[in-house]
Coordinates of C-alpha atoms and ligand atoms in Angstrom, one line a residue:
M6 CA -15.8 -23.4 8.7
A7 CA -14.6 -20.0 7.5
E8 CA -16.6 -18.2 4.8
A9 CA -15.0 -18.1 1.4
L10 CA -13.8 -14.7 0.4
V11 CA -15.8 -15.0 -2.9
R12 CA -18.3 -17.6 -3.9
M13 CA -19.9 -17.6 -7.4
E14 CA -22.8 -19.9 -7.5
N15 CA -24.5 -21.4 -10.6
I16 CA -23.3 -18.6 -12.9
S17 CA -24.6 -18.8 -16.5
K18 CA -24.0 -16.3 -19.3
F19 CA -25.4 -16.0 -22.7
Y20 CA -24.1 -13.6 -25.3
G21 CA -27.1 -13.7 -27.5
R22 CA -27.5 -17.3 -28.4
V23 CA -23.9 -18.2 -27.5
Q24 CA -23.6 -19.7 -24.0
A25 CA -20.3 -18.7 -22.6
L26 CA -20.9 -20.0 -19.0
E27 CA -23.0 -22.8 -17.8
G28 CA -23.7 -23.4 -14.2
V29 CA -20.3 -22.3 -12.9
N30 CA -19.4 -22.6 -9.2
L31 CA -16.2 -21.0 -8.1
T32 CA -14.9 -20.1 -4.6
V33 CA -11.8 -18.2 -3.7
D34 CA -10.6 -18.2 -0.1
G35 CA -8.7 -15.5 1.7
S36 CA -5.0 -15.4 0.9
E37 CA -5.5 -17.9 -1.8
I38 CA -3.9 -17.8 -5.3
V39 CA -6.1 -19.6 -7.8
G40 CA -4.9 -20.3 -11.4
L41 CA -7.7 -20.4 -14.0
L42 CA -6.8 -22.4 -17.1
G43 CA -8.7 -23.4 -20.2
D44 CA -8.4 -23.2 -23.9
N45 CA -9.3 -20.1 -25.9
G46 CA -13.1 -19.6 -25.7
A47 CA -13.5 -21.8 -22.5
G48 CA -15.1 -18.9 -20.7
K49 CA -12.3 -17.7 -18.4
S50 CA -12.5 -14.0 -19.3
T51 CA -16.3 -14.0 -19.2
L52 CA -16.3 -15.6 -15.7
I53 CA -13.9 -13.0 -14.3
K54 CA -15.8 -10.2 -16.1
V55 CA -18.9 -11.2 -14.3
L56 CA -17.0 -11.1 -11.0
S57 CA -15.5 -7.7 -11.8
G58 CA -18.7 -6.1 -13.0
A59 CA -17.7 -5.7 -16.6
V60 CA -20.5 -7.9 -17.9
P61 CA -23.7 -9.0 -16.2
A62 CA -24.4 -12.7 -15.7
T63 CA -27.6 -14.1 -17.2
S64 CA -28.2 -16.0 -14.0
G65 CA -26.5 -17.0 -10.8
D66 CA -25.4 -15.5 -7.5
I67 CA -22.2 -14.0 -6.1
Y68 CA -21.4 -13.9 -2.4
V69 CA -18.5 -11.9 -0.8
R70 CA -17.6 -13.1 2.7
G71 CA -20.9 -14.9 2.9
R72 CA -23.1 -12.0 1.9
K73 CA -24.9 -11.9 -1.4
V74 CA -23.8 -9.0 -3.5
N75 CA -25.0 -7.2 -6.6
I76 CA -22.0 -6.5 -8.9
R77 CA -23.3 -4.3 -11.7
S78 CA -20.2 -2.3 -12.5
T79 CA -16.5 -2.2 -11.9
T80 CA -17.2 0.4 -9.2
D81 CA -19.4 -2.1 -7.4
A82 CA -16.7 -4.7 -7.7
I83 CA -14.0 -2.3 -6.3
A84 CA -16.3 -1.4 -3.4
Q85 CA -16.4 -5.2 -2.6
G86 CA -12.6 -5.3 -2.7
I87 CA -12.3 -6.9 -6.1
E88 CA -9.9 -5.3 -8.6
T89 CA -9.1 -6.6 -12.0
I90 CA -6.0 -6.1 -14.1
Y91 CA -6.5 -6.8 -17.8
Q92 CA -4.0 -7.2 -20.6
D93 CA -4.6 -3.6 -21.5
S94 CA -5.2 -2.2 -18.1
A95 CA -7.6 0.6 -17.6
L96 CA -4.9 3.2 -17.3
V97 CA -5.3 6.7 -18.8
I98 CA -2.1 7.0 -20.9
Q99 CA -2.0 10.8 -21.1
L100 CA -2.0 11.1 -17.3
S101 CA 1.0 10.5 -15.0
I102 CA 1.8 7.4 -13.0
A103 CA 0.8 9.2 -9.8
R104 CA -2.6 10.3 -11.2
N105 CA -3.3 6.9 -12.5
L106 CA -2.7 5.3 -9.2
F107 CA -5.4 7.5 -7.6
L108 CA -7.8 7.7 -10.5
G109 CA -11.2 8.6 -9.1
R110 CA -9.9 8.4 -5.5
E111 CA -7.5 11.4 -5.4
P112 CA -6.6 12.8 -2.0
I113 CA -7.6 16.4 -1.4
T114 CA -5.6 19.1 0.2
G115 CA -6.7 22.4 1.7
P116 CA -10.4 23.4 2.1
R117 CA -12.7 20.7 0.9
F118 CA -14.7 23.0 -1.3
L119 CA -11.6 24.0 -3.4
N120 CA -11.3 20.3 -4.3
R121 CA -7.5 20.7 -4.8
M122 CA -5.7 17.4 -5.4
D123 CA -2.8 16.6 -3.0
H124 CA -0.1 16.1 -5.6
T125 CA 2.7 15.9 -3.1
L126 CA 1.0 13.0 -1.3
M127 CA 0.2 11.3 -4.5
E128 CA 3.8 11.5 -5.7
Q129 CA 5.1 10.2 -2.4
V130 CA 2.8 7.3 -2.3
A131 CA 3.5 6.6 -6.0
R132 CA 7.2 6.5 -5.4
D133 CA 6.8 4.0 -2.5
L134 CA 4.5 1.8 -4.5
L135 CA 6.6 1.7 -7.6
K136 CA 9.5 0.5 -5.4
K137 CA 7.2 -2.2 -3.9
V138 CA 6.1 -3.6 -7.3
G139 CA 9.7 -3.7 -8.5
I140 CA 9.9 -0.7 -10.8
G141 CA 13.4 -0.1 -9.6
K142 CA 14.6 2.3 -12.2
D143 CA 13.5 5.4 -10.3
I144 CA 11.0 6.5 -12.8
P145 CA 9.6 9.9 -11.6
P146 CA 5.9 9.5 -10.6
D147 CA 4.9 12.4 -12.9
T148 CA 6.0 10.4 -15.9
P149 CA 3.0 9.9 -18.3
I150 CA 1.9 6.3 -18.8
S151 CA 2.4 6.7 -22.5
S152 CA 6.1 6.6 -22.1
L153 CA 6.2 3.4 -20.0
S154 CA 6.8 -0.1 -21.3
G155 CA 4.1 -2.8 -21.2
G156 CA 5.5 -4.3 -18.0
E157 CA 5.8 -0.9 -16.3
R158 CA 2.2 -0.2 -17.1
Q159 CA 1.2 -3.6 -15.7
A160 CA 3.2 -2.8 -12.6
V161 CA 1.3 0.5 -12.2
A162 CA -2.0 -1.3 -12.4
I163 CA -0.8 -3.8 -9.9
A164 CA 0.4 -1.0 -7.6
R165 CA -3.0 0.5 -7.7
A166 CA -4.7 -2.7 -6.7
M167 CA -2.2 -3.1 -3.8
H168 CA -2.6 0.4 -2.5
F169 CA -6.3 0.3 -2.3
D170 CA -6.0 -2.9 -0.5
S171 CA -8.2 -5.0 -2.7
D172 CA -8.9 -8.4 -1.1
L173 CA -9.1 -10.1 -4.5
I174 CA -6.9 -9.1 -7.4
I175 CA -7.8 -10.7 -10.7
L176 CA -5.2 -10.9 -13.4
D177 CA -6.4 -11.8 -16.9
E178 CA -3.4 -12.7 -19.0
P179 CA -1.3 -10.0 -17.5
T180 CA 2.0 -11.2 -19.0
N181 CA 1.0 -11.2 -22.7
N182 CA 3.3 -8.9 -24.6
L183 CA 5.7 -8.6 -21.7
G184 CA 9.4 -9.2 -21.8
V185 CA 11.1 -11.9 -19.7
A186 CA 12.1 -9.6 -16.9
E187 CA 8.7 -7.9 -16.8
T188 CA 7.0 -11.2 -16.8
Q189 CA 9.1 -12.3 -13.8
G190 CA 8.0 -9.1 -12.1
V191 CA 4.4 -10.0 -12.5
L192 CA 4.9 -13.5 -11.3
R193 CA 6.8 -12.3 -8.3
F194 CA 3.9 -10.1 -7.4
V195 CA 1.4 -12.9 -7.7
R196 CA 3.6 -15.1 -5.5
N197 CA 4.0 -12.4 -2.9
A198 CA 0.3 -11.4 -2.9
R199 CA -0.6 -14.2 -0.5
D200 CA 1.9 -13.0 2.1
S201 CA 0.4 -9.5 2.0
G202 CA -3.0 -11.0 2.6
H203 CA -4.4 -10.7 -0.9
S204 CA -6.1 -13.4 -2.9
C205 CA -5.6 -13.7 -6.6
I206 CA -7.2 -15.3 -9.6
F207 CA -4.5 -15.6 -12.2
I208 CA -5.2 -16.4 -15.8
A209 CA -2.3 -17.0 -18.1
H210 CA -1.6 -18.7 -21.4
N211 CA 1.6 -20.2 -20.1
I212 CA 0.8 -23.2 -17.9
H213 CA 4.3 -23.2 -16.5
H214 CA 3.8 -19.6 -15.2
V215 CA 0.6 -20.7 -13.5
F216 CA 2.3 -23.7 -12.0
Q217 CA 5.0 -21.5 -10.6
V218 CA 2.8 -19.3 -8.5
V219 CA -0.6 -20.7 -7.7
D220 CA -2.0 -22.7 -4.7
R221 CA -4.8 -24.3 -6.7
I222 CA -5.7 -24.8 -10.4
V223 CA -9.2 -24.6 -11.8
V224 CA -9.8 -25.7 -15.3
M225 CA -12.6 -24.6 -17.6
R226 CA -13.8 -26.2 -20.8
R227 CA -16.6 -25.0 -23.0
G228 CA -18.2 -22.8 -20.3
K229 CA -18.0 -25.2 -17.5
I230 CA -15.6 -25.9 -14.7
V231 CA -14.2 -29.4 -15.2
A232 CA -11.7 -29.5 -12.4
D233 CA -11.5 -27.1 -9.4
D234 CA -9.0 -28.7 -7.0
I235 CA -5.8 -29.4 -8.8
D236 CA -2.8 -29.1 -6.6
P237 CA 0.2 -27.9 -8.8
K238 CA 2.6 -29.6 -6.4
R239 CA 1.0 -33.0 -6.9
T240 CA 0.2 -32.8 -10.6
T241 CA 2.2 -32.6 -13.8
V242 CA 1.9 -30.0 -16.5
A243 CA 1.0 -32.8 -19.0
E244 CA -1.8 -34.0 -16.7
V245 CA -3.3 -30.6 -16.5
E246 CA -3.0 -30.2 -20.3
G247 CA -5.0 -33.3 -20.6
V248 CA -7.7 -31.9 -18.4
I249 CA -7.7 -28.7 -20.5
T250 CA -8.1 -30.4 -23.8
G251 CA -10.3 -33.2 -22.4
E252 CA -8.2 -36.0 -23.9
Ligands
ADP310 N1 -18.7 -9.9 -26.2 C1 -19.0 -11.2 -26.6 N2 -20.0 -11.4 -27.5 C2 -20.3 -12.6 -28.0 N3 -19.6 -13.7 -27.6 C3 -18.6 -13.6 -26.8 C4 -18.2 -12.3 -26.2 N4 -17.2 -12.5 -25.4 C5 -16.9 -13.8 -25.4 N5 -17.8 -14.5 -26.2 C6 -17.8 -15.9 -26.5 O1 -17.9 -16.5 -25.2 C7 -17.1 -17.7 -25.2 C8 -16.1 -17.6 -24.0 O2 -15.2 -16.5 -24.3 P1 -14.1 -16.0 -23.3 O3 -14.8 -15.9 -21.9 O4 -13.4 -14.8 -23.8 O5 -13.1 -17.3 -23.2 P2 -11.6 -17.3 -22.7 O6 -11.2 -16.1 -21.9 O7 -11.5 -18.6 -21.9 O8 -10.8 -17.4 -24.0 C9 -16.4 -17.8 -26.6 O9 -17.2 -18.7 -27.3 C10 -16.5 -16.4 -27.1 O10 -16.5 -16.4 -28.5
MG311 MG1 -9.7 -14.6 -22.2

């Protein structure tokens, strides 16, 4: 049997005395799109923060391609091929689109010791990527993030995850505050991610959005996973709502 891309085993998390996660097991396969659903406070964000290095688990293990890993920071997660896109993505709004795409990984031109960024290359790559993620309006790559709409910012964050070839792209409510067309753009990206060999964990408020794009639905309730193998093609939205609320 092929190794899962990511396997989280028996993950627990306490924030002080609040237990946000209790013995959670989650696997994600290669080229698999997993929808993570649950009511507010169910522990979805905490679970993916543990996986993306934003918060440490209190206990439990994480395996990437069968090897146990220590994820203590977002840099560790990125090194393992795990990139996370939050509602307010970690973009530097004063910097350009191109600069944000390469943040911390800028290509260098000329003699190494001069440490001069290759702006031409960055802008070329940025232009290509923006086209790929569906920013079709020909926005120049040197545009600062501050002048982009919410959806365009989300697209830049997605483009970054794509370019650095993350194996697993985690999206935590990426469509909140987005317009209809922008939301469609994000959904299109998730749907296409599988074909380009990426896996995704997709968290969204809107169950219908999740149903449209995922291979498998996992439901959390009060810090635990209560269903991990719901096939959206064989299940109704109402049934999944029942699992979410536990009624
Ligand atoms: N930084 C924090 N400090 C204390 N409690 C937190 C913190 N973050 C989340 N929690 C608590 O952990 C639980 C799970 O929250 P969260 O993972 O954000 O759920 P979800 O994303 O499913 O809405 C909630 O009870 C929440 O109040
Ligand atoms: Mg959340």
